[in-house]
Coordinates of C-alpha atoms in Angstrom, one line a residue:
X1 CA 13.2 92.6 -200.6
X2 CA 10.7 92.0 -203.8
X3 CA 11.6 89.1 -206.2
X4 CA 12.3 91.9 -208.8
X5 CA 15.4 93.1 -206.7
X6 CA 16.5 89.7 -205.4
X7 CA 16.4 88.7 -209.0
X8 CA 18.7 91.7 -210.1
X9 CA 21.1 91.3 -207.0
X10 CA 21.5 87.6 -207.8
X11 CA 24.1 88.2 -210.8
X12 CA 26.4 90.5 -208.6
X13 CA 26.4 88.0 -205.6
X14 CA 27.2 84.9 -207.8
X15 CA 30.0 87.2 -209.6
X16 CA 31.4 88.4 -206.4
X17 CA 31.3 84.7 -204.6
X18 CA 33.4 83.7 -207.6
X19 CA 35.9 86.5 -207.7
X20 CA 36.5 85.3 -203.9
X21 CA 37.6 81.8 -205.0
X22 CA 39.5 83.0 -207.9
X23 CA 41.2 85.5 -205.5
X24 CA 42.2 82.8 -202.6
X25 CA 43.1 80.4 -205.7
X26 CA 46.1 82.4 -206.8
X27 CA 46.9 83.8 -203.0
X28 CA 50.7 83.9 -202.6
X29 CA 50.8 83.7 -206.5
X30 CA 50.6 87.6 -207.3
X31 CA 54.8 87.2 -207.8
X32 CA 54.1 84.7 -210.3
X33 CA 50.8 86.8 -211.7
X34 CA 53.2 90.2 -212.3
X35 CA 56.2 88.0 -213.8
X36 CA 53.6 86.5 -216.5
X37 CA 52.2 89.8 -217.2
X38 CA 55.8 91.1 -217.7
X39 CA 57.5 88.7 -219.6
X40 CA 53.9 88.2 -222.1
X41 CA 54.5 88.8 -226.1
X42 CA 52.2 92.0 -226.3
X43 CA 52.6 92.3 -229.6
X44 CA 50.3 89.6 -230.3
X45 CA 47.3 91.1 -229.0
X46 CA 46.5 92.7 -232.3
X47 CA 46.5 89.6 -234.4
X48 CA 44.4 87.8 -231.2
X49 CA 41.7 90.9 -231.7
X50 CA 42.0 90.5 -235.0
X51 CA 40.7 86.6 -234.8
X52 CA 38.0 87.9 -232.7
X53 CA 36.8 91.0 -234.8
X54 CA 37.1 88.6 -237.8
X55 CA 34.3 86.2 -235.9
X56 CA 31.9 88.5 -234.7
X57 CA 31.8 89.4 -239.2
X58 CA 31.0 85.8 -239.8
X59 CA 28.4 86.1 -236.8
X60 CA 27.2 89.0 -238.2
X61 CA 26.5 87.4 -241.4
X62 CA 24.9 84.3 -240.1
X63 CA 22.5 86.9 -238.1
X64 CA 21.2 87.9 -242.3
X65 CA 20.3 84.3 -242.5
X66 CA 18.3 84.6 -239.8
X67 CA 16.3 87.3 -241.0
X68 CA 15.8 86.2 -244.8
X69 CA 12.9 89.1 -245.2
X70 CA 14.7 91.2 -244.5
X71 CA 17.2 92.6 -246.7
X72 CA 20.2 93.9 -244.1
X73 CA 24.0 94.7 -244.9
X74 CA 26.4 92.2 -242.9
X75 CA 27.9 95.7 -242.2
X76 CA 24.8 97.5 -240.1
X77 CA 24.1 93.5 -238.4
X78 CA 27.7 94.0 -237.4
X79 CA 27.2 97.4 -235.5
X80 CA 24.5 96.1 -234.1
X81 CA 26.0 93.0 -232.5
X82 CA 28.7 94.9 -231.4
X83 CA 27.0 97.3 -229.5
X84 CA 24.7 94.3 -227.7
X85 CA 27.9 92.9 -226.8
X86 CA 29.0 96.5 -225.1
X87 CA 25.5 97.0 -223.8
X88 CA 26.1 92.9 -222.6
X89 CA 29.3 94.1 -220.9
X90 CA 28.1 97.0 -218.8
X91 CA 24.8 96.4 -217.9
X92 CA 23.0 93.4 -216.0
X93 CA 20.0 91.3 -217.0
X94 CA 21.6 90.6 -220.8
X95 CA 19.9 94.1 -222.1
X96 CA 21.9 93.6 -225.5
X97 CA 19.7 91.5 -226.6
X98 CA 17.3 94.3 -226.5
X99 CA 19.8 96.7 -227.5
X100 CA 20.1 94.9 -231.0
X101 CA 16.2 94.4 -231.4
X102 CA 15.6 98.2 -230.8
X103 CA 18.9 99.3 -233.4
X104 CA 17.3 96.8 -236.1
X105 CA 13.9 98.4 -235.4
X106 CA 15.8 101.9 -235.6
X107 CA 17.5 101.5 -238.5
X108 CA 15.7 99.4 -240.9
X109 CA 12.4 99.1 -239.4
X110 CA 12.3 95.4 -238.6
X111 CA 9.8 94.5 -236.0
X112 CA 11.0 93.4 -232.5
X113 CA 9.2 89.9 -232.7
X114 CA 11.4 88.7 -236.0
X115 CA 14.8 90.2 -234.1
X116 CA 13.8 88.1 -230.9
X117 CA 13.0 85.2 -233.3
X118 CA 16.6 85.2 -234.7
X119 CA 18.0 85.8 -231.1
X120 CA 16.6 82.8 -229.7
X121 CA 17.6 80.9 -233.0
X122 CA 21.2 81.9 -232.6
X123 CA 21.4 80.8 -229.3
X124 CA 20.6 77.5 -229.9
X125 CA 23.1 77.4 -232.8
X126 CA 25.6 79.2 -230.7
X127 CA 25.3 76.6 -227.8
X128 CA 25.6 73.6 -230.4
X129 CA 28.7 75.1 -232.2
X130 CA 30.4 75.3 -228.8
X131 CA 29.1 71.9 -227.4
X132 CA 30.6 70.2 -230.9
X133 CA 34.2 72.4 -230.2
X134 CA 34.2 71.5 -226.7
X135 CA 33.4 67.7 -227.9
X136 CA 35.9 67.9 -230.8
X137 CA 39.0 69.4 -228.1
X138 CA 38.5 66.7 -225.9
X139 CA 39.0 63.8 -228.5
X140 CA 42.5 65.5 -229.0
X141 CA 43.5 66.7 -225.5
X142 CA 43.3 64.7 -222.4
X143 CA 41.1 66.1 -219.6
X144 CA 39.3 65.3 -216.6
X145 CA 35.8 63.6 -217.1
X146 CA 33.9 66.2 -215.8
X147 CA 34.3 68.6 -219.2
X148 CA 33.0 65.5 -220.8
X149 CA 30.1 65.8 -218.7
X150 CA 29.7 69.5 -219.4
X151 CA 30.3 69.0 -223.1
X152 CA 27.4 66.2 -223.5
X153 CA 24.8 68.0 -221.0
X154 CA 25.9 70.7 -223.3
X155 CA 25.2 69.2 -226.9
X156 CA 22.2 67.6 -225.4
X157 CA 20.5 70.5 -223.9
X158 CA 21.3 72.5 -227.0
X159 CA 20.2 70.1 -229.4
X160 CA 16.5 69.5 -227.0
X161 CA 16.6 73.6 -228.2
X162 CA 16.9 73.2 -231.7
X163 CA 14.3 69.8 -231.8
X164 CA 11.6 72.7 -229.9
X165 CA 12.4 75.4 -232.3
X166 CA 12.4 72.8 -235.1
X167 CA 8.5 72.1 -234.3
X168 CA 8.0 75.5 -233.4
X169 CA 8.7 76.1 -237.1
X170 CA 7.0 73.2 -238.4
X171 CA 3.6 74.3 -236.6
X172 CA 4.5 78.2 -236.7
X173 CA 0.3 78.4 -236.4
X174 CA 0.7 77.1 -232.6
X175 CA 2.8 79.7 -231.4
X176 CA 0.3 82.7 -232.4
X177 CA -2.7 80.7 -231.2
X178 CA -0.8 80.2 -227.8
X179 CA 0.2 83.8 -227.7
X180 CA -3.5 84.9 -228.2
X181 CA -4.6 82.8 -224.7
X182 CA -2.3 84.7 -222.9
X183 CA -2.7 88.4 -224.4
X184 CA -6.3 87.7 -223.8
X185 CA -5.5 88.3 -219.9
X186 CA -3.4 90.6 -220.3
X187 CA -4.0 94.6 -220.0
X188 CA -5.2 96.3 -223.3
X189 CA -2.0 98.1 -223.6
X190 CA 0.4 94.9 -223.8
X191 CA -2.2 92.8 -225.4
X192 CA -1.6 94.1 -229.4
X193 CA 2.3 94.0 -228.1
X194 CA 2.5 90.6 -227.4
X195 CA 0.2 89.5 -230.5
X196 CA 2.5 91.4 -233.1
X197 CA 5.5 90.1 -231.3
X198 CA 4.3 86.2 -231.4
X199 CA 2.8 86.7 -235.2
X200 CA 6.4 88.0 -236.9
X201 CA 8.4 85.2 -234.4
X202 CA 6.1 82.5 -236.0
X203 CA 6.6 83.7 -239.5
X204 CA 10.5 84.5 -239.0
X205 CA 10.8 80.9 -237.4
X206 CA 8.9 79.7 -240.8
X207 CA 11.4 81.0 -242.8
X208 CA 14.6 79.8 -241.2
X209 CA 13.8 75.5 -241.2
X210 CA 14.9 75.0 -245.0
X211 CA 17.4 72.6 -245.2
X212 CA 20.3 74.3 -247.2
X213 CA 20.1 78.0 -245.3
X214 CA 20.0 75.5 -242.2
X215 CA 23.5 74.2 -243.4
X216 CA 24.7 77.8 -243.6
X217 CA 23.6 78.5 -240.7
X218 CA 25.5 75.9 -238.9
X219 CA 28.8 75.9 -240.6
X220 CA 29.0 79.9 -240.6
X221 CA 28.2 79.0 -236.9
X222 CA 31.2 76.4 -236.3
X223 CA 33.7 78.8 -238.7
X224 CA 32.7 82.1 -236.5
X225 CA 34.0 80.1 -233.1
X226 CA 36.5 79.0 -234.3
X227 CA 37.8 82.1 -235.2
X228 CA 36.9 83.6 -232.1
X229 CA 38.4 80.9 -230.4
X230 CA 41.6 81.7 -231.9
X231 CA 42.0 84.9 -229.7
X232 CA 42.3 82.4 -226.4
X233 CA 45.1 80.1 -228.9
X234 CA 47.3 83.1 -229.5
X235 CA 47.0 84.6 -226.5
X236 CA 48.4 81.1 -225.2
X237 CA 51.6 82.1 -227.4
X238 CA 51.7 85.1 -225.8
X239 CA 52.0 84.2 -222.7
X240 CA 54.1 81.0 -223.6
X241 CA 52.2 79.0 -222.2
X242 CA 51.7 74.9 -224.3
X243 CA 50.2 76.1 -226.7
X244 CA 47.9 74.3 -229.0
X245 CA 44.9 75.0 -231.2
X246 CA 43.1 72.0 -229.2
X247 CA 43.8 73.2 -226.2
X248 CA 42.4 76.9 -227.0
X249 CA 39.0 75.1 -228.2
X250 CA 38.5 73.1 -225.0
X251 CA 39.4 76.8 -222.7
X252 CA 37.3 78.9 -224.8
X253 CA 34.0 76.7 -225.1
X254 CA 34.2 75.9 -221.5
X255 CA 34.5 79.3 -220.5
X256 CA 32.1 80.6 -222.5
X257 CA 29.7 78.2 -221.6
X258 CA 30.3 79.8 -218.5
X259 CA 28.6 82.9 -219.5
X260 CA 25.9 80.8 -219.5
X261 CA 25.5 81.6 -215.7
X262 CA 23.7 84.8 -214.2
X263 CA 26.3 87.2 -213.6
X264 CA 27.2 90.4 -213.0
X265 CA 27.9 92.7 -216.1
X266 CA 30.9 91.3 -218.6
X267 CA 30.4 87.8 -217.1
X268 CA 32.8 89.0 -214.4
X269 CA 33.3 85.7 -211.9
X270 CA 31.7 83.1 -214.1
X271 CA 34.1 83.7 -216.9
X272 CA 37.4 83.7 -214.9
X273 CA 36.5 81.2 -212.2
X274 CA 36.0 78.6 -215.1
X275 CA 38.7 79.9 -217.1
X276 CA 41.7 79.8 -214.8
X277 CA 40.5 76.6 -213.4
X278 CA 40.5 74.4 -216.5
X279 CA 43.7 75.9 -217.5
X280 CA 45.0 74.4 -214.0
X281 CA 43.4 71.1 -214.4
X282 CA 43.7 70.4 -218.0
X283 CA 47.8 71.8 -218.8
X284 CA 48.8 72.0 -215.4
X285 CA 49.2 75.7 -215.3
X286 CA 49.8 77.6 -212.2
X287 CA 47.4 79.6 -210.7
X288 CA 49.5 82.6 -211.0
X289 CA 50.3 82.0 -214.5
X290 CA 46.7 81.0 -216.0
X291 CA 45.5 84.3 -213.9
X292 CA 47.6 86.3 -215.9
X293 CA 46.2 85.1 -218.7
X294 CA 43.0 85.4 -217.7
X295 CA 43.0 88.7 -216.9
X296 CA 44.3 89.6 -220.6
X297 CA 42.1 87.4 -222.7
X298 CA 39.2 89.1 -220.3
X299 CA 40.3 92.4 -221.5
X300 CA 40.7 91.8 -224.8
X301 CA 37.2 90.4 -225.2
X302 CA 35.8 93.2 -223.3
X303 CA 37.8 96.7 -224.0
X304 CA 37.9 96.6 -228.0
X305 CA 34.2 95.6 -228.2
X306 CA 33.2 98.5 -225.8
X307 CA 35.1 101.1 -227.6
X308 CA 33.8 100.3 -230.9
X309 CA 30.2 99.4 -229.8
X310 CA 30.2 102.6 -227.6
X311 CA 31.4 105.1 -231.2
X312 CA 28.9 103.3 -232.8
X313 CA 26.2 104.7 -230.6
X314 CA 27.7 107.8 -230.6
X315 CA 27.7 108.2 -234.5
X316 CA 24.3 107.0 -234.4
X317 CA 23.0 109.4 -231.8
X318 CA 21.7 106.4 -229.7
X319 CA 21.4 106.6 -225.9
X320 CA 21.7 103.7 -223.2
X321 CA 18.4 104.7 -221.7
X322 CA 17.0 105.3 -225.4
X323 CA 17.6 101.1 -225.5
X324 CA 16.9 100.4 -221.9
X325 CA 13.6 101.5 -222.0
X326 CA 12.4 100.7 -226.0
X327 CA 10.2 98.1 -224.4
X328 CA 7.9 100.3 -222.6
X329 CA 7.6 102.8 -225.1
X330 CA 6.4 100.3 -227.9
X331 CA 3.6 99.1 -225.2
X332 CA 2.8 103.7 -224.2
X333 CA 2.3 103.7 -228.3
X334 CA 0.4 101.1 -228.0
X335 CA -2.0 102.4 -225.8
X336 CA -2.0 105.6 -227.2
X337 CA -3.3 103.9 -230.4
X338 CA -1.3 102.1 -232.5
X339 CA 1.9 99.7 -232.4
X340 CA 4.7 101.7 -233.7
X341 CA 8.5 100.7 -234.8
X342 CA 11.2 102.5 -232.3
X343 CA 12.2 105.9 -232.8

């Protein structure tokens, strides 16, 4: 078995291990799991999409800060995201990420290296947003130490990020110079690739370390979780379960953090192990019970956003494989003379 397989199996196995220990956890609970379900207010699954839908806007917009040369409607950022977070949720190996480079090079002709650029940036902010939320919830609601372990590896590893990308910015020059010692050995057909990549990363990281758009950035960053976050507080009232805004924070960072860890498609495993098990030790919720929710909140981040994400390709006339295989595509143009923008 090559490294390429063992590296795409990986994800399933860790999921599946997981899905075992969430499975014995609530053995002998699937009584209390069904009464939950039963008994939930589902009437309050709109408003709790709603919280979502109205974060993954405010994400959107904060993705136009990120690409100040680019002049894009919050509205077309928005279909984009979404479908990375449909492509996210049924395919391994995080291919939305590629699935929103190749959209913005579709539809408004933005190279792949300023796209990846903003990616990377908004995974650092991401990561700090939910490190200070996870920090914030656990000042308000008493916890075992070992989220305040996760929460400060967290904020520190995130911050490291944004220190590198910081300097990165500062000395864009660096980054292109470094890129060119590396295309130098690479074949003639990835070489221009990588260079055009590295050159419009440098210059999109350039534009994004002014202070003020940096302020932006971060509070449309902390506002957009929050919102989000909301779907796991009324969701909580759903299933009336102690219910706080705290509470949903503290769930929602951790368990999003856990996304954090290879897995298979829709962070199946990772997602609910994490989920059902802070729920447990933190309010002292059943197994059966915090299953239950699990297996709602779950849905509700994963069915709307694949529905709309997967009209939005349709109306588009975009493909899965059309995304999947962008990447080699640019580098055959390449070869056959001349770096192109996606089709």
């Amino acid at each position: 078995m090559n490294t390429a397989t063992l590296r795409f199996l990986a994800p399933f196995v860790i999921s599946g291990a997981l899905l075992l220990l969430v499975a014995n956890s609530v053995r002998g609970e699937a009584d209390q799991l069904t009464a939950a379900l039963t008994s939930a207010d589902w009437r309050l699954i709109v408003p709790a999409i709603g919280f979502y839908f109205a974060g993954v806007w405010l994400r959107s917009a904060r993705w136009g800060l990120l690409l100040p040369e680019h002049s894009v409607k919050t509205s077309t950022l928005f279909r984009a995201l979404v479908v990375g977070f449909t492509v996210n949720n049924l395919l391994p190996l995080r291919m939305g990420e590629i699935a929103r480079a190749y959209l913005l090079s579709r539809w408004c002709r933005i190279p792949y290296g300023a796209t990846i650029a903003s990616l990377v940036v908004e995974r650092v902010l991401d990561g700090l947003s939910l490190a200070v939320l996870l920090l914030l919830s656990l000042t308000l609601v008493s916890a075992p130490g070992y989220l305040l372990v996760v929460g400060v590896l967290a904020a520190g590893g995130f911050l490291g990020g944004a220190i590198v990308l910081a300097l990165a910015a500062w000395r864009a020059e660096m980054l292109t110079t470094l890129a060119g010692f590396f295309a130098r050995r690479l074949p003639p057909r990835f070489e221009d690739v990588l260079m055009r990549v590295a050159t419009s990363f440098a210059r999109s990281l350039a534009l994004v370390h002014d202070p003020a758009r940096l302020v932006r950035l971060l509070g449309l960053s902390l506002l957009a979780w929050c919102f989000e976050l909301g779907l796991f507080f009324v969701l909580l009232l759903s299933f009336k379960l102690p219910a706080s805004y705290p509470l949903a924070l503290l769930v929602g960072s951790a368990a999003n953090f856990a996304t954090l860890v290879p897995s298979s498609p829709g962070y199946v495993g990772t997602f609910d192990g994490v989920l059902i098990n802070v729920l447990r030790d933190v309010a002292g919720i059943a197994a059966g019970q915090a299953a239950a929710y699990d297996v709602v909140v779950h849905a509700a981040l994963f069915l709307p956003v694949v529905v709309v994400g997967t009209l939005v390709l349709w109306r588009s006339h975009v493909t899965i494989d059309q995304i999947t295989h962008a990447p080699d595509r640019s580098a055959a143009r390449t070869s056959g003379g001349g770096w192109q923008q996606a089709a």
